[in-house]
Structure formats: structure tokens, C-alpha cells
Amino acid sequence: MQALDSGAAVLYPTTLEIAGTCGFILSIALFLWAAISLSKSIRRLTRLEAILWLTIVLIIPIVGPLLWLSSNGRMLRRNKSL
């Protein structure tokens, strides 16, 4: 076997880098899911509600989309019963 050159460094991602990348991908996926869900139910919301939800989803990276996705079903069921 040939030994590695002392000047050659092999770079491996650290656990923190992997976790950060996974968190970033998760936040992008949650944002896209919430944005698509919000755009599908935009007709059932008032203009103020839509702007408020979009602002929450954009400003608060992971919590905002989770709030929208968790409250979306209850809100739509309540609006259908009216």
C-alpha cells in the first residue's frame, strides 16, 4: 500500500457540518411544503390572513412552516362548516 503524502490532507465532513446541512435541507423542504399548501388554500383566507401566514412562514424558518402545516387542517375544516 502506498502511504499518503504528508502534505495531502483528506477532508471529511464533521458531524456538525452534516447536521447543519440536514437542518438546512429540512428547513427548505418545510418552507416549500408550507408555501405550496398556503398557495392552495389562499382562496379560503382573507388577504390579511394570507399576508400574515406568509410573513410567519418566511420570518421563522422551521417553526413558521410547522405552525402553518399543523393549523391548516383545523382552519380549513372550520371554514367548510360555515
Tab-separated table of C-alpha atoms in Angstrom:
chain	number	residue	atom	x	y	z
A	1	MET	CA	0.000	0.000	0.000
A	2	GLN	CA	1.204	3.442	-0.775
A	3	ALA	CA	1.298	5.878	2.125
A	4	LEU	CA	-0.411	9.227	1.837
A	5	ASP	CA	1.790	12.213	1.268
A	6	SER	CA	2.299	14.196	4.435
A	7	GLY	CA	1.139	17.335	2.568
A	8	ALA	CA	-2.061	15.725	1.314
A	9	ALA	CA	-4.988	16.209	3.650
A	10	VAL	CA	-8.164	14.199	3.308
A	11	LEU	CA	-11.183	16.279	4.184
A	12	TYR	CA	-14.137	14.588	5.825
A	13	PRO	CA	-17.245	16.468	6.881
A	14	THR	CA	-17.721	16.721	10.610
A	15	THR	CA	-20.893	15.725	12.396
A	16	LEU	CA	-21.771	19.376	12.915
A	17	GLU	CA	-21.445	20.101	9.191
A	18	ILE	CA	-23.644	17.134	8.321
A	19	ALA	CA	-26.256	18.164	10.895
A	20	GLY	CA	-26.202	21.743	9.618
A	21	THR	CA	-26.670	20.604	6.042
A	22	CYS	CA	-29.556	18.311	7.040
A	23	GLY	CA	-31.160	21.149	9.003
A	24	PHE	CA	-30.838	23.483	6.029
A	25	ILE	CA	-32.389	20.933	3.661
A	26	LEU	CA	-35.179	20.282	6.180
A	27	SER	CA	-35.959	23.983	6.501
A	28	ILE	CA	-36.064	24.410	2.701
A	29	ALA	CA	-38.337	21.368	2.333
A	30	LEU	CA	-40.673	22.596	5.087
A	31	PHE	CA	-40.801	26.060	3.545
A	32	LEU	CA	-41.665	24.664	0.104
A	33	TRP	CA	-44.308	22.352	1.556
A	34	ALA	CA	-45.881	25.196	3.536
A	35	ALA	CA	-45.705	27.599	0.576
A	36	ILE	CA	-47.448	25.122	-1.714
A	37	SER	CA	-50.072	24.371	0.930
A	38	LEU	CA	-50.587	28.084	1.556
A	39	SER	CA	-50.969	28.802	-2.155
A	40	LYS	CA	-53.578	26.038	-2.490
A	41	SER	CA	-55.693	27.405	0.355
A	42	ILE	CA	-55.201	31.108	-0.416
A	43	ARG	CA	-58.806	31.493	-1.645
A	44	ARG	CA	-60.179	30.431	1.733
A	45	LEU	CA	-58.129	33.044	3.592
A	46	THR	CA	-58.677	36.762	3.836
A	47	ARG	CA	-55.956	38.971	2.402
A	48	LEU	CA	-54.709	39.891	5.876
A	49	GLU	CA	-54.577	36.237	6.991
A	50	ALA	CA	-52.655	35.248	3.855
A	51	ILE	CA	-50.101	38.036	4.306
A	52	LEU	CA	-49.734	37.213	7.999
A	53	TRP	CA	-49.192	33.495	7.363
A	54	LEU	CA	-46.746	34.145	4.538
A	55	THR	CA	-44.793	36.511	6.780
A	56	ILE	CA	-44.696	33.951	9.598
A	57	VAL	CA	-43.567	31.188	7.226
A	58	LEU	CA	-40.813	33.399	5.789
A	59	ILE	CA	-39.541	35.014	9.004
A	60	ILE	CA	-39.468	31.994	11.343
A	61	PRO	CA	-37.596	29.299	9.388
A	62	ILE	CA	-38.690	25.938	10.832
A	63	VAL	CA	-41.369	26.892	13.344
A	64	GLY	CA	-43.355	29.045	10.887
A	65	PRO	CA	-43.978	26.289	8.329
A	66	LEU	CA	-44.712	23.790	11.101
A	67	LEU	CA	-47.293	26.174	12.584
A	68	TRP	CA	-48.971	26.622	9.207
A	69	LEU	CA	-48.975	22.906	8.412
A	70	SER	CA	-50.321	21.967	11.850
A	71	SER	CA	-53.079	24.596	11.904
A	72	ASN	CA	-54.040	24.346	8.232
A	73	GLY	CA	-56.288	21.306	8.526
A	74	ARG	CA	-58.233	22.603	11.514
A	75	MET	CA	-58.686	26.019	9.930
A	76	LEU	CA	-59.940	24.605	6.625
A	77	ARG	CA	-62.325	22.176	8.334
A	78	ARG	CA	-63.742	25.008	10.421
A	79	ASN	CA	-64.224	27.211	7.311
A	80	LYS	CA	-66.001	24.408	5.417
A	81	SER	CA	-68.544	24.012	8.215
A	82	LEU	CA	-69.592	27.667	7.978
